[in-house]
Each structure stands twice: as C-alpha cells, then as structure tokens.
PDB file of C-alpha atoms in Angstrom:
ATOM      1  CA  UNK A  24       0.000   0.000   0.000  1.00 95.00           C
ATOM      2  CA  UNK A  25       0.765   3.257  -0.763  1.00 98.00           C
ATOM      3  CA  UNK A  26       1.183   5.071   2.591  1.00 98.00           C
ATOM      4  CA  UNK A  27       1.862   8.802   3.406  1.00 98.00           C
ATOM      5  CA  UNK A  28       2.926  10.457   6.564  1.00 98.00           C
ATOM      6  CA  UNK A  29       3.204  14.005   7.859  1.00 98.00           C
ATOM      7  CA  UNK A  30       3.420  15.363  11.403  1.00 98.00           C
ATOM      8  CA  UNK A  31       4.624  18.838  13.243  1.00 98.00           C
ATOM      9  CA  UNK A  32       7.309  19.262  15.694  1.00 98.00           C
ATOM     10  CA  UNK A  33       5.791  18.096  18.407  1.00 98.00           C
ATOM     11  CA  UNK A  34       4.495  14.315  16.838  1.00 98.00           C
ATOM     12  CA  UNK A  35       7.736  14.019  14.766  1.00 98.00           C
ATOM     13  CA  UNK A  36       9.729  11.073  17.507  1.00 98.00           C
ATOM     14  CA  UNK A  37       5.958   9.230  17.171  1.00 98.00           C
ATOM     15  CA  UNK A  38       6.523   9.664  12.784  1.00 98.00           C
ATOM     16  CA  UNK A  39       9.825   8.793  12.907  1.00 98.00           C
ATOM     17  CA  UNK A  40       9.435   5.354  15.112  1.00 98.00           C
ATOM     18  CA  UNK A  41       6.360   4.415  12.669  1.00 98.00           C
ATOM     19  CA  UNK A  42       8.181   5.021   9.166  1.00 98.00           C
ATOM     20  CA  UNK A  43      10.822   2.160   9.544  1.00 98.00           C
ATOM     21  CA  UNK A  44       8.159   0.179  10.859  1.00 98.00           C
ATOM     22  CA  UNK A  45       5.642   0.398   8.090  1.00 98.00           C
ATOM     23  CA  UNK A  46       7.941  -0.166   5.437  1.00 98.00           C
ATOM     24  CA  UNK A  47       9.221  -3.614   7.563  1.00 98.00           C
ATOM     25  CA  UNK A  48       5.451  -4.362   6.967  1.00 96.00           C
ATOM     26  CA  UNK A  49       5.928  -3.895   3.332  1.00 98.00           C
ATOM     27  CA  UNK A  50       4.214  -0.327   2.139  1.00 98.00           C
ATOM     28  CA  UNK A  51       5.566   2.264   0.158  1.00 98.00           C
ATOM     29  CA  UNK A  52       5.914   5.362   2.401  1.00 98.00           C
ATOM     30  CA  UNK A  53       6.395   8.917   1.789  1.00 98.00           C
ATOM     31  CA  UNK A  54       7.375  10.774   4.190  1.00 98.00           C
ATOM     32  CA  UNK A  55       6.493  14.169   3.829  1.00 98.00           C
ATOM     33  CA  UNK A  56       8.311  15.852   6.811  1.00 97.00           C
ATOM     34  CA  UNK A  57       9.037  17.396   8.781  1.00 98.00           C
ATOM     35  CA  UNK A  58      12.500  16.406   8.845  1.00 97.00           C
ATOM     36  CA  UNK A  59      13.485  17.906  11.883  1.00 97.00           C
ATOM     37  CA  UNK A  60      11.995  18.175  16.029  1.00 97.00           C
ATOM     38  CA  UNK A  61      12.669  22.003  15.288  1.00 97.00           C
ATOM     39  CA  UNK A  62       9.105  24.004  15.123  1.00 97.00           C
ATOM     40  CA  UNK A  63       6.549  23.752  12.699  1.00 98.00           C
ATOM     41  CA  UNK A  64       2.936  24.907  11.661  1.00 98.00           C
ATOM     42  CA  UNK A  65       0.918  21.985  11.326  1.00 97.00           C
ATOM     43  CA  UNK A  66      -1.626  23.218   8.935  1.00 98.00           C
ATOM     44  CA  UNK A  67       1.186  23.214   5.998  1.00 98.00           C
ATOM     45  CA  UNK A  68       1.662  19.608   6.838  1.00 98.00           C
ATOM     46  CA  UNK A  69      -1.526  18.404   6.986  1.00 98.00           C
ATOM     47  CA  UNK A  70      -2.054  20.162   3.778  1.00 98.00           C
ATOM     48  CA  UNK A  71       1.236  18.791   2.217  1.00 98.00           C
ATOM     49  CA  UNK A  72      -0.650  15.189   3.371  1.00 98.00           C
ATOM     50  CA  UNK A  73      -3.638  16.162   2.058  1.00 98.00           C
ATOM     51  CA  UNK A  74      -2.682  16.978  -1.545  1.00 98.00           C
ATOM     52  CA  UNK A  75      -0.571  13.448  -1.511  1.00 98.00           C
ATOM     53  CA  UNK A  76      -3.845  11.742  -1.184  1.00 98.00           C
ATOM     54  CA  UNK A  77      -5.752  13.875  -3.323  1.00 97.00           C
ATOM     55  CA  UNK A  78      -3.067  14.020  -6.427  1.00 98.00           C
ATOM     56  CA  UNK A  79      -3.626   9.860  -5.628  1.00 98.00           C
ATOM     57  CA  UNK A  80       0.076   9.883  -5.015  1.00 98.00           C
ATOM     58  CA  UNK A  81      -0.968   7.848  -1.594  1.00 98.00           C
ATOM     59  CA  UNK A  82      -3.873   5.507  -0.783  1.00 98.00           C
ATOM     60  CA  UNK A  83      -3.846   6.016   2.897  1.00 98.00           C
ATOM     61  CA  UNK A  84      -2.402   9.050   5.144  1.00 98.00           C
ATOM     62  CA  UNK A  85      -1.363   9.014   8.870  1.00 99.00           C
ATOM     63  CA  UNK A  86      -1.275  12.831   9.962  1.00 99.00           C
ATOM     64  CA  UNK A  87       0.027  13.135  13.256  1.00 98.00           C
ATOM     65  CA  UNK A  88       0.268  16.207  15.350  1.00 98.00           C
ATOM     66  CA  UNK A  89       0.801  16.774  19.694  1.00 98.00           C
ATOM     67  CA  UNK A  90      -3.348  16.117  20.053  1.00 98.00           C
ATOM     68  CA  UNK A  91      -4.007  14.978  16.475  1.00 98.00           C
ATOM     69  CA  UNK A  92      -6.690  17.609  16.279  1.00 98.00           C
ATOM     70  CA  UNK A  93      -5.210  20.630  14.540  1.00 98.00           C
ATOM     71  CA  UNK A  94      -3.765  18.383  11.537  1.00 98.00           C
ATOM     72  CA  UNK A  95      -7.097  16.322  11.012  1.00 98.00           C
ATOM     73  CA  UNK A  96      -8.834  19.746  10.464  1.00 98.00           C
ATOM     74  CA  UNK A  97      -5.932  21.132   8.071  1.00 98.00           C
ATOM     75  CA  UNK A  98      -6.200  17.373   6.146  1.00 98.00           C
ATOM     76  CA  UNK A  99     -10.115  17.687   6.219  1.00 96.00           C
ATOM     77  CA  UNK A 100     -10.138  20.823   4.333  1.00 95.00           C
ATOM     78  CA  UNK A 101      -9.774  19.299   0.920  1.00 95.00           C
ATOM     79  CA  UNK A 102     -13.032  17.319   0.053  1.00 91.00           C
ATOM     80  CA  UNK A 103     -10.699  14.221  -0.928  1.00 93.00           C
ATOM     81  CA  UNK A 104      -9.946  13.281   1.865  1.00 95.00           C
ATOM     82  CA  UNK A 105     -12.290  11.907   4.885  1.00 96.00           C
ATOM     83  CA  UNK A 106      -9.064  12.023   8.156  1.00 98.00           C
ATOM     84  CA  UNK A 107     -10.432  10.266  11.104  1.00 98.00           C
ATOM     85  CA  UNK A 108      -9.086  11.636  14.335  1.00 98.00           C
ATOM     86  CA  UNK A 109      -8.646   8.115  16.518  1.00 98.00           C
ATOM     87  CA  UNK A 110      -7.254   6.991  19.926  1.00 97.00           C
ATOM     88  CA  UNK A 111      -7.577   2.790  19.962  1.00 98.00           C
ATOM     89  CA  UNK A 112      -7.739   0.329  17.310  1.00 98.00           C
ATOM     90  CA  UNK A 113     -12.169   0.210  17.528  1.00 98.00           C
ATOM     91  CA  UNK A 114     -12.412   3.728  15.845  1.00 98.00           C
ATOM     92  CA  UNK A 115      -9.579   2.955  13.590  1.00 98.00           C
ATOM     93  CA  UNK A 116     -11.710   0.337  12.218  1.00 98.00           C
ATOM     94  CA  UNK A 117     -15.084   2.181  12.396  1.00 97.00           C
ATOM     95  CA  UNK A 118     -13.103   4.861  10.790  1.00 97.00           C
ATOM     96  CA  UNK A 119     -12.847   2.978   7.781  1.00 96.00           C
ATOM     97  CA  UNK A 120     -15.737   0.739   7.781  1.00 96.00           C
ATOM     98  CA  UNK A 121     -17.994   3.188   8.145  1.00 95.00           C
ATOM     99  CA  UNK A 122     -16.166   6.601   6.823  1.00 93.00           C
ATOM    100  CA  UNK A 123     -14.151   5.209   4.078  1.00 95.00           C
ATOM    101  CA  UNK A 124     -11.819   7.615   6.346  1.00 97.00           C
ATOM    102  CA  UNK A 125      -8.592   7.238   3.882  1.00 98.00           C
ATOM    103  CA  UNK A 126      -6.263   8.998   6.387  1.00 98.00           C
ATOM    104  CA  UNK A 127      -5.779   8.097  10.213  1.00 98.00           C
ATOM    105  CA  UNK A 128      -4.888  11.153  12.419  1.00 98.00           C
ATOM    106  CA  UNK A 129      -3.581  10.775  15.876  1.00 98.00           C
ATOM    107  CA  UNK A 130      -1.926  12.602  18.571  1.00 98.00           C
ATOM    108  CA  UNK A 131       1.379  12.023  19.767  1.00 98.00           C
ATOM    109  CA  UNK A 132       1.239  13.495  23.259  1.00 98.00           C
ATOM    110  CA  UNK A 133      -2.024  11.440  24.083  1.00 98.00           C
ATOM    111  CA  UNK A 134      -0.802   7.913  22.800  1.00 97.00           C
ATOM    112  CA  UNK A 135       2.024   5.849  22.730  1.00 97.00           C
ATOM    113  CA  UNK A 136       4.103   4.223  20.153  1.00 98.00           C
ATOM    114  CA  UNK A 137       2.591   0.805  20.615  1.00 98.00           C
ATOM    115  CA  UNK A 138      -1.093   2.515  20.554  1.00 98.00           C
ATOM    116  CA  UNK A 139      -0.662   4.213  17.498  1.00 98.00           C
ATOM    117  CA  UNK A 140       0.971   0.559  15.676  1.00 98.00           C
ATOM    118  CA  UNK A 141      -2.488  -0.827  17.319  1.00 98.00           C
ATOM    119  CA  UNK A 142      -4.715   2.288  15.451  1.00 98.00           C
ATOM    120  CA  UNK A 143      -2.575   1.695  12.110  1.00 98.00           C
ATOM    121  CA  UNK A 144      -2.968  -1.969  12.117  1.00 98.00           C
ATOM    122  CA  UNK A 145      -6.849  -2.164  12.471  1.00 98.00           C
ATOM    123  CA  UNK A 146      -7.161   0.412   9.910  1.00 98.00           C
ATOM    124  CA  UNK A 147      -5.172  -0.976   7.127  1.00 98.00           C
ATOM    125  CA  UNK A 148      -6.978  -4.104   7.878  1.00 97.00           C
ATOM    126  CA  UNK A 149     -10.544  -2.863   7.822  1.00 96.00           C
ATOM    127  CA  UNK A 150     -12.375  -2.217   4.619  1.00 89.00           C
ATOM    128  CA  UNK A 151     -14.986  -0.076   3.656  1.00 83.00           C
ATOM    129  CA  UNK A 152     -18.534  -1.575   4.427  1.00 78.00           C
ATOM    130  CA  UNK A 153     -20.430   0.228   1.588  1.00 74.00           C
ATOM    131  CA  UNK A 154     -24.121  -0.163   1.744  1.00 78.00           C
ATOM    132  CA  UNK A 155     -26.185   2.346   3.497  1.00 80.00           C
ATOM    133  CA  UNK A 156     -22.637   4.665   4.549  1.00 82.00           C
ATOM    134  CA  UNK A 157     -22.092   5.277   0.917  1.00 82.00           C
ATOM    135  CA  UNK A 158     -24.337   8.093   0.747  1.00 81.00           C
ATOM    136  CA  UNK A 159     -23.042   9.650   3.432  1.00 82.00           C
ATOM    137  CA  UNK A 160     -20.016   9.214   2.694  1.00 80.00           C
ATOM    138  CA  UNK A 161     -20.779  10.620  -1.004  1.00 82.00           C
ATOM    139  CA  UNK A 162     -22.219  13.777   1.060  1.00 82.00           C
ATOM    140  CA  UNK A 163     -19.007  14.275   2.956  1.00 79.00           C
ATOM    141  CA  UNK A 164     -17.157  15.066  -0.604  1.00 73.00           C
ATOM    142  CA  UNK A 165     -19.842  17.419  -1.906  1.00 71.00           C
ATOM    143  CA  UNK A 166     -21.111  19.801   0.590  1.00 65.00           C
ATOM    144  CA  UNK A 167     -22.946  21.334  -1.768  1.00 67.00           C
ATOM    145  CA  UNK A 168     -24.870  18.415  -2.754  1.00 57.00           C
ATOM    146  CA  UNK A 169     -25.972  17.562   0.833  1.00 53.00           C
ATOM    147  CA  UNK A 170     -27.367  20.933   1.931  1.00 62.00           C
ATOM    148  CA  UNK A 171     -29.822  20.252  -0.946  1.00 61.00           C
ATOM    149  CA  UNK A 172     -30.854  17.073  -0.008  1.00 57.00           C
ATOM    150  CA  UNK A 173     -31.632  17.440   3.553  1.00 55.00           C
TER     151      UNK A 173
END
C-alpha cells in the first residue's frame, strides 16, 4: 500500500518510530516531513498530506500532530480526503468501515508508540462496508450536494 505520513514538531519522535516500521510491513511510504523536532505549523503539513492523497500519489495518510486535532482539520479541508481523528484500534476500524476515512490522524502526546501501531494496524486491515454509509459518505465530498438534499 501506498502510505503517506506528515506530522509537526511536536508528533515528529511518534513519525519517525512508525516510518521504519511500516515499510518492515511492506508499504511504500512517503514521508512528507518534517525532517526535523525544530518548530513547525501543522496546517502546511496536513495540507502537504492532504494533496498526496488527493493528487492519488498515496492511498492512505497518517497525519500526526501533539493532540491529532489541529492536523485532522488542516487534512479535512480538501473534500478528498475523509481524516479520522482516533485513539484505539475500535475507531480505527469504524473509521474505515464506516467513513471510508482514507487517512488516520492521531496525537502524539495522548498515545504511545505501541497505541498508534495498534490504530494503524486495524485500519489498514478494515475495509470499507459500503451499503447504506455510501451516501453519506458521497455527502461528505460534496457539501454542496448535501445541503440540498436534507
């Protein structure tokens, strides 16, 4: 799988511990910074991430920030991509069974190494369900097209 990763200063120990590991697991990762601890703005990483997925230069993003929060909302910004802020492996998989979330955003001052291998394991393994959450998932790309519906 094509994987990408991005995080700021304060999530990049958590990024760099999780890029050797994915590739051990066999993915294609791009690591899109920083490259450095030194300080960062997360919203130009998330965005970075976010254009990876969109440009379908990556399948699946892991956006990783100190709560997780501010880099999920910078990644949700462009309609392509559906970033699931998660803590432990059950939203992971809801995430994408539900969602069709195609990145996984965490926070690397509220989880720990072994967590976040937990949260990235269930959601590469889970699938998208389809069925009745592919409307709504539809809706989530095209604002526009929901408000008219409701």
């Amino acid at each position: 799988m094509r994987i990408a990763i991005a995080s700021d200063h304060a999530a990049y120990d958590l990024k760099a511990a999780l890029v050797p590991w994915l590739k051990e697991q066999g993915h294609e990762v791009a690591d899109l910074g920083p490259s450095s601890a030194d300080r960062v703005d997360y919203p130009d990483f998330g965005y970075k991430l976010a254009g990876a997925i969109a440009e379908r230069r990556a399948e699946i993003g892991i956006a990783l920030c100190g709560s997780g929060i501010g880099i999920s909302i910078a990644v949700n910004r462009n309609p392509a991509c559906r970033a699931a802020l998660v803590s432990e492996p059950l939203s992971a998989q809801l995430a994408r069974q539900h969602n069709n979330a195609n990145v996984i955003a965490m926070g690397a001052r509220l989880i720990a190494e072994d967590m976040a291998r937990a949260c990235i394991t269930a959601f590469l393994a889970t699938g998208f369900e389809g069925g009745r959450h592919t409307v709504r998932v539809d809706k989530l790309g095209a604002p526009d097209f929901a408000k008219d519906h409701v």
